[in-house]
Amino acid sequence: MEYIRNNGTRVIVDGDNVQYGEGKMRKNVIGANFTNGIVHGGYLSSFNGSFNKELIGIATGLDDIVNAKIGDIKDAYELLKSKISNIDNTDIFELSCVVLETVNEFFNGFDNIDTRMDYYYPEDYDESKNNRISNLKGTGAAMCVERSALAQNLLKSLGINSFYKASGIIKNSNKEVHSYNIIEFNNKYYIFDTSMPNLINGKINPLIAEIDKETFTLLSCPISDIGISTTVSHYNPYRDIDVTITYDSGRERQIEVNSLGENNKKHL
């Protein structure tokens, strides 16, 4: 995909390979350097393919990054396959629900997120090449990076045009780093969040909001100085709270969109 940066430089992104202007293609990690972006930090903020050997940046909580590959997720594909046989696979709401169910079952919920970094070697450790997101299978320790990376591959396996996105967000006035997905299905566009899902028609669903094509294009851009801050309020049934989230926060361009579900728990 080709992008034009704010300074007029043409950038071509092919998977995790990036070419600036007339320079050579070079590898980048797909991750979480949101201040300096890919020019200084070597990170892309989004990815449109299925993860295989690409490196995914994972923030350690100590202002550091470790890199991991997706690993062996064949059990997740099998689980998803068994679930979609029982639904209307032309309905994005039903498809989204089973993707979320598959992510939850593969990682076994959130009960042990305090142990998350126990499953990764430090970046300077000799065996850091063994870092795999699949090592968190069944641990209850996976957070947004692992969940959205797995969702990315599941969505792509269903033929859905999906981007894995890592960006800054503002959640109820607090600045955070977050990973989520942005999807296109039947010429409609959505924010898709497996870690802070929505409540739609009484069911937990990762679809947060429908967005227009321009917002989809800007949000999904992997380049550090292109984007749009997109604010939406919804009810998060995992935490039993109402949340207002600005995805890709800090952009010059800003927009507010409506939640797809009820945004207040009083409607339950």
PDB file of C-alpha atoms in Angstrom:
ATOM      1  CA  MET A   1       0.000   0.000   0.000  1.00  0.00           C
ATOM      2  CA  GLU A   2       1.203   3.500  -0.788  1.00  0.00           C
ATOM      3  CA  TYR A   3       0.950   6.515   1.517  1.00  0.00           C
ATOM      4  CA  ILE A   4       2.028  10.141   1.260  1.00  0.00           C
ATOM      5  CA  ARG A   5       3.440  11.532   4.489  1.00  0.00           C
ATOM      6  CA  ASN A   6       2.755  15.059   5.709  1.00  0.00           C
ATOM      7  CA  ASN A   7       6.140  16.177   4.357  1.00  0.00           C
ATOM      8  CA  GLY A   8       5.259  14.841   0.901  1.00  0.00           C
ATOM      9  CA  THR A   9       7.451  11.730   1.065  1.00  0.00           C
ATOM     10  CA  ARG A  10       5.995   8.654  -0.574  1.00  0.00           C
ATOM     11  CA  VAL A  11       6.021   5.548   1.611  1.00  0.00           C
ATOM     12  CA  ILE A  12       5.258   2.033   0.365  1.00  0.00           C
ATOM     13  CA  VAL A  13       4.284  -0.588   2.950  1.00  0.00           C
ATOM     14  CA  ASP A  14       4.295  -4.269   1.983  1.00  0.00           C
ATOM     15  CA  GLY A  15       3.605  -6.422   5.031  1.00  0.00           C
ATOM     16  CA  ASP A  16       6.335  -5.406   7.468  1.00  0.00           C
ATOM     17  CA  ASN A  17       8.606  -4.103   4.686  1.00  0.00           C
ATOM     18  CA  VAL A  18       8.782  -0.342   4.217  1.00  0.00           C
ATOM     19  CA  GLN A  19      10.276   1.848   1.493  1.00  0.00           C
ATOM     20  CA  TYR A  20      10.746   5.602   1.992  1.00  0.00           C
ATOM     21  CA  GLY A  21      10.912   7.649  -1.187  1.00  0.00           C
ATOM     22  CA  GLU A  22      13.476   6.143  -3.521  1.00  0.00           C
ATOM     23  CA  GLY A  23      15.234   4.229  -0.748  1.00  0.00           C
ATOM     24  CA  LYS A  24      15.421   0.483  -0.320  1.00  0.00           C
ATOM     25  CA  MET A  25      12.773  -1.704   1.290  1.00  0.00           C
ATOM     26  CA  ARG A  26      13.606  -2.466   4.915  1.00  0.00           C
ATOM     27  CA  LYS A  27      12.092  -4.581   7.672  1.00  0.00           C
ATOM     28  CA  ASN A  28      10.131  -2.992  10.512  1.00  0.00           C
ATOM     29  CA  VAL A  29       8.684  -4.370  13.723  1.00  0.00           C
ATOM     30  CA  ILE A  30       4.916  -3.996  14.076  1.00  0.00           C
ATOM     31  CA  GLY A  31       4.534  -2.456  17.463  1.00  0.00           C
ATOM     32  CA  ALA A  32       4.219   0.358  19.880  1.00  0.00           C
ATOM     33  CA  ASN A  33       6.556   3.329  19.454  1.00  0.00           C
ATOM     34  CA  PHE A  34       3.911   6.037  19.334  1.00  0.00           C
ATOM     35  CA  THR A  35       6.084   9.094  19.966  1.00  0.00           C
ATOM     36  CA  ASN A  36       8.695   8.833  17.252  1.00  0.00           C
ATOM     37  CA  GLY A  37       6.968   6.328  14.987  1.00  0.00           C
ATOM     38  CA  ILE A  38       8.701   4.275  12.364  1.00  0.00           C
ATOM     39  CA  VAL A  39      11.290   6.888  11.399  1.00  0.00           C
ATOM     40  CA  HIS A  40      13.149   6.744  14.715  1.00  0.00           C
ATOM     41  CA  GLY A  41      11.759   3.657  16.436  1.00  0.00           C
ATOM     42  CA  GLY A  42      11.496   1.167  13.588  1.00  0.00           C
ATOM     43  CA  TYR A  43       7.844   0.404  14.259  1.00  0.00           C
ATOM     44  CA  LEU A  44       4.744   0.216  12.123  1.00  0.00           C
ATOM     45  CA  SER A  45       1.471   0.992  13.868  1.00  0.00           C
ATOM     46  CA  SER A  46      -0.702  -1.305  11.754  1.00  0.00           C
ATOM     47  CA  PHE A  47      -0.542  -4.500   9.716  1.00  0.00           C
ATOM     48  CA  ASN A  48      -2.927  -5.750   7.034  1.00  0.00           C
ATOM     49  CA  GLY A  49      -1.759  -9.343   6.625  1.00  0.00           C
ATOM     50  CA  SER A  50      -1.869 -12.571   8.589  1.00  0.00           C
ATOM     51  CA  PHE A  51       0.908 -12.815  11.152  1.00  0.00           C
ATOM     52  CA  ASN A  52       3.463 -15.509  10.457  1.00  0.00           C
ATOM     53  CA  LYS A  53       7.121 -14.590  10.915  1.00  0.00           C
ATOM     54  CA  GLU A  54       6.562 -10.865  11.494  1.00  0.00           C
ATOM     55  CA  LEU A  55       7.810  -9.386  14.761  1.00  0.00           C
ATOM     56  CA  ILE A  56       5.192  -7.772  16.994  1.00  0.00           C
ATOM     57  CA  GLY A  57       6.297  -5.207  19.578  1.00  0.00           C
ATOM     58  CA  ILE A  58       5.002  -5.814  23.107  1.00  0.00           C
ATOM     59  CA  ALA A  59       5.364  -3.105  25.741  1.00  0.00           C
ATOM     60  CA  THR A  60       6.746  -4.496  29.003  1.00  0.00           C
ATOM     61  CA  GLY A  61       5.365  -1.757  31.229  1.00  0.00           C
ATOM     62  CA  LEU A  62       8.914  -0.546  31.913  1.00  0.00           C
ATOM     63  CA  ASP A  63       9.183   1.729  28.875  1.00  0.00           C
ATOM     64  CA  ASP A  64      10.736  -1.161  26.976  1.00  0.00           C
ATOM     65  CA  ILE A  65       9.658  -3.458  24.160  1.00  0.00           C
ATOM     66  CA  VAL A  66      10.087  -7.166  23.596  1.00  0.00           C
ATOM     67  CA  ASN A  67       9.370  -8.660  20.192  1.00  0.00           C
ATOM     68  CA  ALA A  68       7.355 -11.807  19.583  1.00  0.00           C
ATOM     69  CA  LYS A  69       6.029 -13.857  16.682  1.00  0.00           C
ATOM     70  CA  ILE A  70       2.506 -15.251  16.540  1.00  0.00           C
ATOM     71  CA  GLY A  71       3.609 -18.874  17.051  1.00  0.00           C
ATOM     72  CA  ASP A  72       1.428 -21.984  16.743  1.00  0.00           C
ATOM     73  CA  ILE A  73      -2.253 -21.014  16.720  1.00  0.00           C
ATOM     74  CA  LYS A  74      -3.672 -23.965  14.776  1.00  0.00           C
ATOM     75  CA  ASP A  75      -5.941 -24.847  17.699  1.00  0.00           C
ATOM     76  CA  ALA A  76      -7.536 -21.404  17.428  1.00  0.00           C
ATOM     77  CA  TYR A  77      -8.239 -21.948  13.731  1.00  0.00           C
ATOM     78  CA  GLU A  78      -9.834 -25.324  14.493  1.00  0.00           C
ATOM     79  CA  LEU A  79     -11.924 -23.819  17.271  1.00  0.00           C
ATOM     80  CA  LEU A  80     -13.117 -21.018  14.999  1.00  0.00           C
ATOM     81  CA  LYS A  81     -13.930 -23.499  12.253  1.00  0.00           C
ATOM     82  CA  SER A  82     -16.167 -25.467  14.600  1.00  0.00           C
ATOM     83  CA  LYS A  83     -17.982 -22.310  15.696  1.00  0.00           C
ATOM     84  CA  ILE A  84     -18.690 -20.768  12.290  1.00  0.00           C
ATOM     85  CA  SER A  85     -20.398 -23.962  11.115  1.00  0.00           C
ATOM     86  CA  ASN A  86     -23.334 -23.034  13.362  1.00  0.00           C
ATOM     87  CA  ILE A  87     -23.847 -19.379  12.405  1.00  0.00           C
ATOM     88  CA  ASP A  88     -24.791 -17.147   9.517  1.00  0.00           C
ATOM     89  CA  ASN A  89     -21.343 -16.376   8.117  1.00  0.00           C
ATOM     90  CA  THR A  90     -22.712 -13.453   6.096  1.00  0.00           C
ATOM     91  CA  ASP A  91     -23.592 -11.587   9.305  1.00  0.00           C
ATOM     92  CA  ILE A  92     -20.684  -9.507  10.642  1.00  0.00           C
ATOM     93  CA  PHE A  93     -22.245  -9.362  14.106  1.00  0.00           C
ATOM     94  CA  GLU A  94     -22.372 -13.156  14.383  1.00  0.00           C
ATOM     95  CA  LEU A  95     -18.907 -13.554  12.892  1.00  0.00           C
ATOM     96  CA  SER A  96     -17.526 -11.012  15.353  1.00  0.00           C
ATOM     97  CA  CYS A  97     -19.059 -12.846  18.309  1.00  0.00           C
ATOM     98  CA  VAL A  98     -17.462 -16.171  17.379  1.00  0.00           C
ATOM     99  CA  VAL A  99     -14.064 -14.556  16.763  1.00  0.00           C
ATOM    100  CA  LEU A 100     -14.251 -13.060  20.256  1.00  0.00           C
ATOM    101  CA  GLU A 101     -15.348 -16.388  21.739  1.00  0.00           C
ATOM    102  CA  THR A 102     -12.422 -18.103  20.026  1.00  0.00           C
ATOM    103  CA  VAL A 103      -9.917 -15.549  21.348  1.00  0.00           C
ATOM    104  CA  ASN A 104     -11.338 -15.877  24.864  1.00  0.00           C
ATOM    105  CA  GLU A 105     -11.251 -19.668  24.831  1.00  0.00           C
ATOM    106  CA  PHE A 106      -7.780 -19.885  23.307  1.00  0.00           C
ATOM    107  CA  PHE A 107      -6.249 -17.621  25.957  1.00  0.00           C
ATOM    108  CA  ASN A 108      -8.657 -18.635  28.767  1.00  0.00           C
ATOM    109  CA  GLY A 109      -9.831 -15.174  29.743  1.00  0.00           C
ATOM    110  CA  PHE A 110      -8.047 -12.526  31.811  1.00  0.00           C
ATOM    111  CA  ASP A 111      -7.620 -14.087  35.267  1.00  0.00           C
ATOM    112  CA  ASN A 112      -3.800 -14.091  35.277  1.00  0.00           C
ATOM    113  CA  ILE A 113      -2.762 -10.965  33.399  1.00  0.00           C
ATOM    114  CA  ASP A 114      -0.325 -10.057  36.198  1.00  0.00           C
ATOM    115  CA  THR A 115       1.833 -13.000  35.048  1.00  0.00           C
ATOM    116  CA  ARG A 116       1.846 -11.972  31.380  1.00  0.00           C
ATOM    117  CA  MET A 117       5.511 -11.022  31.060  1.00  0.00           C
ATOM    118  CA  ASP A 118       6.572 -14.318  32.661  1.00  0.00           C
ATOM    119  CA  TYR A 119       5.924 -15.876  29.258  1.00  0.00           C
ATOM    120  CA  TYR A 120       8.383 -13.633  27.384  1.00  0.00           C
ATOM    121  CA  TYR A 121      12.162 -13.500  27.454  1.00  0.00           C
ATOM    122  CA  PRO A 122      13.756 -10.046  27.775  1.00  0.00           C
ATOM    123  CA  GLU A 123      14.889  -8.594  24.468  1.00  0.00           C
ATOM    124  CA  ASP A 124      18.575  -9.005  25.346  1.00  0.00           C
ATOM    125  CA  TYR A 125      18.176 -12.661  26.394  1.00  0.00           C
ATOM    126  CA  ASP A 126      19.865 -15.257  24.181  1.00  0.00           C
ATOM    127  CA  GLU A 127      16.624 -17.152  23.645  1.00  0.00           C
ATOM    128  CA  SER A 128      14.463 -14.127  22.839  1.00  0.00           C
ATOM    129  CA  LYS A 129      13.857 -15.667  19.413  1.00  0.00           C
ATOM    130  CA  ASN A 130      11.576 -18.117  21.201  1.00  0.00           C
ATOM    131  CA  ASN A 131       9.105 -15.388  22.162  1.00  0.00           C
ATOM    132  CA  ARG A 132       5.726 -16.546  20.863  1.00  0.00           C
ATOM    133  CA  ILE A 133       2.285 -15.155  21.502  1.00  0.00           C
ATOM    134  CA  SER A 134       0.988 -18.727  21.362  1.00  0.00           C
ATOM    135  CA  ASN A 135       2.947 -19.440  24.566  1.00  0.00           C
ATOM    136  CA  LEU A 136       0.126 -17.656  26.385  1.00  0.00           C
ATOM    137  CA  LYS A 137      -2.458 -20.209  25.265  1.00  0.00           C
ATOM    138  CA  GLY A 138      -4.665 -21.227  28.189  1.00  0.00           C
ATOM    139  CA  THR A 139      -2.825 -19.011  30.674  1.00  0.00           C
ATOM    140  CA  GLY A 140      -5.394 -16.282  31.253  1.00  0.00           C
ATOM    141  CA  ALA A 141      -2.495 -13.834  30.848  1.00  0.00           C
ATOM    142  CA  ALA A 142      -3.024 -12.425  27.343  1.00  0.00           C
ATOM    143  CA  MET A 143      -3.740  -8.734  26.957  1.00  0.00           C
ATOM    144  CA  CYS A 144      -4.665  -6.496  24.047  1.00  0.00           C
ATOM    145  CA  VAL A 145      -1.585  -7.154  21.887  1.00  0.00           C
ATOM    146  CA  GLU A 146      -1.936 -10.920  21.995  1.00  0.00           C
ATOM    147  CA  ARG A 147      -5.711 -10.837  21.645  1.00  0.00           C
ATOM    148  CA  SER A 148      -5.803  -8.448  18.691  1.00  0.00           C
ATOM    149  CA  ALA A 149      -2.932 -10.261  16.939  1.00  0.00           C
ATOM    150  CA  LEU A 150      -4.799 -13.563  17.218  1.00  0.00           C
ATOM    151  CA  ALA A 151      -8.028 -11.849  16.125  1.00  0.00           C
ATOM    152  CA  GLN A 152      -6.167 -10.467  13.100  1.00  0.00           C
ATOM    153  CA  ASN A 153      -5.304 -13.941  11.852  1.00  0.00           C
ATOM    154  CA  LEU A 154      -8.773 -15.298  12.593  1.00  0.00           C
ATOM    155  CA  LEU A 155     -10.447 -12.424  10.771  1.00  0.00           C
ATOM    156  CA  LYS A 156      -8.156 -12.813   7.762  1.00  0.00           C
ATOM    157  CA  SER A 157      -8.891 -16.556   7.693  1.00  0.00           C
ATOM    158  CA  LEU A 158     -12.586 -15.637   7.283  1.00  0.00           C
ATOM    159  CA  GLY A 159     -11.766 -13.422   4.307  1.00  0.00           C
ATOM    160  CA  ILE A 160     -12.400 -10.212   6.241  1.00  0.00           C
ATOM    161  CA  ASN A 161     -10.204  -7.231   5.380  1.00  0.00           C
ATOM    162  CA  SER A 162      -8.671  -6.503   8.770  1.00  0.00           C
ATOM    163  CA  PHE A 163      -5.865  -4.340  10.112  1.00  0.00           C
ATOM    164  CA  TYR A 164      -4.086  -4.997  13.389  1.00  0.00           C
ATOM    165  CA  LYS A 165      -3.586  -1.550  14.947  1.00  0.00           C
ATOM    166  CA  ALA A 166      -1.388  -0.431  17.840  1.00  0.00           C
ATOM    167  CA  SER A 167      -1.761   3.171  18.976  1.00  0.00           C
ATOM    168  CA  GLY A 168      -2.146   5.545  21.831  1.00  0.00           C
ATOM    169  CA  ILE A 169      -5.667   5.875  23.209  1.00  0.00           C
ATOM    170  CA  ILE A 170      -7.399   7.984  25.825  1.00  0.00           C
ATOM    171  CA  LYS A 171      -9.775   5.877  27.933  1.00  0.00           C
ATOM    172  CA  ASN A 172     -11.961   7.791  30.375  1.00  0.00           C
ATOM    173  CA  SER A 173      -9.377  10.619  30.388  1.00  0.00           C
ATOM    174  CA  ASN A 174      -6.403   8.247  30.953  1.00  0.00           C
ATOM    175  CA  LYS A 175      -3.676   7.925  28.320  1.00  0.00           C
ATOM    176  CA  GLU A 176      -2.807   4.323  27.464  1.00  0.00           C
ATOM    177  CA  VAL A 177      -1.259   2.191  24.750  1.00  0.00           C
ATOM    178  CA  HIS A 178      -3.678  -0.226  23.139  1.00  0.00           C
ATOM    179  CA  SER A 179      -3.989  -2.761  20.311  1.00  0.00           C
ATOM    180  CA  TYR A 180      -7.206  -3.442  18.430  1.00  0.00           C
ATOM    181  CA  ASN A 181      -8.452  -4.188  14.913  1.00  0.00           C
ATOM    182  CA  ILE A 182     -10.062  -2.149  12.169  1.00  0.00           C
ATOM    183  CA  ILE A 183     -12.136  -4.134   9.680  1.00  0.00           C
ATOM    184  CA  GLU A 184     -13.972  -3.873   6.389  1.00  0.00           C
ATOM    185  CA  PHE A 185     -16.889  -6.184   5.611  1.00  0.00           C
ATOM    186  CA  ASN A 186     -19.378  -5.857   2.740  1.00  0.00           C
ATOM    187  CA  ASN A 187     -18.349  -2.237   2.099  1.00  0.00           C
ATOM    188  CA  LYS A 188     -18.854  -1.235   5.733  1.00  0.00           C
ATOM    189  CA  TYR A 189     -16.097  -0.314   8.170  1.00  0.00           C
ATOM    190  CA  TYR A 190     -15.741  -0.943  11.903  1.00  0.00           C
ATOM    191  CA  ILE A 191     -13.549  -0.581  14.976  1.00  0.00           C
ATOM    192  CA  PHE A 192     -13.145  -4.096  16.435  1.00  0.00           C
ATOM    193  CA  ASP A 193     -11.845  -4.466  20.003  1.00  0.00           C
ATOM    194  CA  THR A 194     -11.522  -7.863  21.691  1.00  0.00           C
ATOM    195  CA  SER A 195     -10.174  -6.407  24.943  1.00  0.00           C
ATOM    196  CA  MET A 196     -12.789  -3.710  25.564  1.00  0.00           C
ATOM    197  CA  PRO A 197     -15.834  -5.092  23.738  1.00  0.00           C
ATOM    198  CA  ASN A 198     -19.342  -3.758  23.353  1.00  0.00           C
ATOM    199  CA  LEU A 199     -22.816  -4.980  24.239  1.00  0.00           C
ATOM    200  CA  ILE A 200     -25.001  -5.352  21.156  1.00  0.00           C
ATOM    201  CA  ASN A 201     -28.492  -6.850  21.372  1.00  0.00           C
ATOM    202  CA  GLY A 202     -27.636  -8.318  24.756  1.00  0.00           C
ATOM    203  CA  LYS A 203     -24.514 -10.116  23.491  1.00  0.00           C
ATOM    204  CA  ILE A 204     -20.860  -9.322  24.104  1.00  0.00           C
ATOM    205  CA  ASN A 205     -19.420  -8.251  20.772  1.00  0.00           C
ATOM    206  CA  PRO A 206     -16.043  -6.753  19.758  1.00  0.00           C
ATOM    207  CA  LEU A 207     -17.638  -4.394  17.226  1.00  0.00           C
ATOM    208  CA  ILE A 208     -17.408  -0.941  18.779  1.00  0.00           C
ATOM    209  CA  ALA A 209     -18.518   1.491  16.103  1.00  0.00           C
ATOM    210  CA  GLU A 210     -19.176   1.773  12.402  1.00  0.00           C
ATOM    211  CA  ILE A 211     -16.907   4.305  10.703  1.00  0.00           C
ATOM    212  CA  ASP A 212     -16.806   5.791   7.219  1.00  0.00           C
ATOM    213  CA  LYS A 213     -14.272   4.816   4.570  1.00  0.00           C
ATOM    214  CA  GLU A 214     -12.069   7.881   5.057  1.00  0.00           C
ATOM    215  CA  THR A 215     -11.807   7.277   8.805  1.00  0.00           C
ATOM    216  CA  PHE A 216     -11.033   3.615   8.125  1.00  0.00           C
ATOM    217  CA  THR A 217      -8.244   4.606   5.743  1.00  0.00           C
ATOM    218  CA  LEU A 218      -6.715   7.108   8.158  1.00  0.00           C
ATOM    219  CA  LEU A 219      -7.018   4.895  11.255  1.00  0.00           C
ATOM    220  CA  SER A 220      -5.511   1.907   9.497  1.00  0.00           C
ATOM    221  CA  CYS A 221      -2.503   3.801   8.127  1.00  0.00           C
ATOM    222  CA  PRO A 222       0.769   2.443   9.589  1.00  0.00           C
ATOM    223  CA  ILE A 223       2.693   5.708   9.172  1.00  0.00           C
ATOM    224  CA  SER A 224       3.420   7.759  12.268  1.00  0.00           C
ATOM    225  CA  ASP A 225       2.227  11.135  11.028  1.00  0.00           C
ATOM    226  CA  ILE A 226      -1.005  10.037   9.322  1.00  0.00           C
ATOM    227  CA  GLY A 227      -4.151   9.248  11.277  1.00  0.00           C
ATOM    228  CA  ILE A 228      -7.360  10.483  12.869  1.00  0.00           C
ATOM    229  CA  SER A 229      -8.406  10.493  16.516  1.00  0.00           C
ATOM    230  CA  THR A 230     -11.749   8.705  16.756  1.00  0.00           C
ATOM    231  CA  THR A 231     -13.826   8.981  19.943  1.00  0.00           C
ATOM    232  CA  VAL A 232     -16.657   6.616  20.874  1.00  0.00           C
ATOM    233  CA  SER A 233     -18.559   5.890  24.091  1.00  0.00           C
ATOM    234  CA  HIS A 234     -19.905   2.431  24.869  1.00  0.00           C
ATOM    235  CA  TYR A 235     -20.627  -0.014  27.690  1.00  0.00           C
ATOM    236  CA  ASN A 236     -17.815  -2.493  28.406  1.00  0.00           C
ATOM    237  CA  PRO A 237     -19.447  -5.653  29.796  1.00  0.00           C
ATOM    238  CA  TYR A 238     -16.085  -7.135  30.837  1.00  0.00           C
ATOM    239  CA  ARG A 239     -15.487  -4.316  33.321  1.00  0.00           C
ATOM    240  CA  ASP A 240     -19.150  -3.396  33.891  1.00  0.00           C
ATOM    241  CA  ILE A 241     -18.401   0.252  33.169  1.00  0.00           C
ATOM    242  CA  ASP A 242     -19.227   2.886  30.599  1.00  0.00           C
ATOM    243  CA  VAL A 243     -16.127   3.902  28.675  1.00  0.00           C
ATOM    244  CA  THR A 244     -15.252   6.776  26.392  1.00  0.00           C
ATOM    245  CA  ILE A 245     -12.283   5.881  24.204  1.00  0.00           C
ATOM    246  CA  THR A 246     -10.365   7.980  21.734  1.00  0.00           C
ATOM    247  CA  TYR A 247      -8.627   5.567  19.397  1.00  0.00           C
ATOM    248  CA  ASP A 248      -5.376   6.788  17.813  1.00  0.00           C
ATOM    249  CA  SER A 249      -5.334   9.735  20.192  1.00  0.00           C
ATOM    250  CA  GLY A 250      -3.342  12.925  19.707  1.00  0.00           C
ATOM    251  CA  ARG A 251      -4.045  13.446  16.009  1.00  0.00           C
ATOM    252  CA  GLU A 252      -4.710  16.841  14.490  1.00  0.00           C
ATOM    253  CA  ARG A 253      -7.804  15.467  12.794  1.00  0.00           C
ATOM    254  CA  GLN A 254     -10.508  14.327  15.218  1.00  0.00           C
ATOM    255  CA  ILE A 255     -13.961  12.791  14.919  1.00  0.00           C
ATOM    256  CA  GLU A 256     -16.670  11.430  17.207  1.00  0.00           C
ATOM    257  CA  VAL A 257     -18.709   8.375  16.198  1.00  0.00           C
ATOM    258  CA  ASN A 258     -21.690   6.565  17.664  1.00  0.00           C
ATOM    259  CA  SER A 259     -21.428   3.226  19.422  1.00  0.00           C
ATOM    260  CA  LEU A 260     -23.083   0.250  17.749  1.00  0.00           C
ATOM    261  CA  GLY A 261     -24.528  -0.881  21.083  1.00  0.00           C
ATOM    262  CA  GLU A 262     -26.064   0.680  24.146  1.00  0.00           C
ATOM    263  CA  ASN A 263     -23.445   2.831  25.854  1.00  0.00           C
ATOM    264  CA  ASN A 264     -24.924   2.714  29.339  1.00  0.00           C
ATOM    265  CA  LYS A 265     -25.377  -0.315  31.594  1.00  0.00           C
ATOM    266  CA  LYS A 266     -28.789   0.969  32.751  1.00  0.00           C
ATOM    267  CA  HIS A 267     -30.124  -0.383  29.462  1.00  0.00           C
ATOM    268  CA  LEU A 268     -29.277  -3.973  30.462  1.00  0.00           C
TER     269      LEU A 268
END
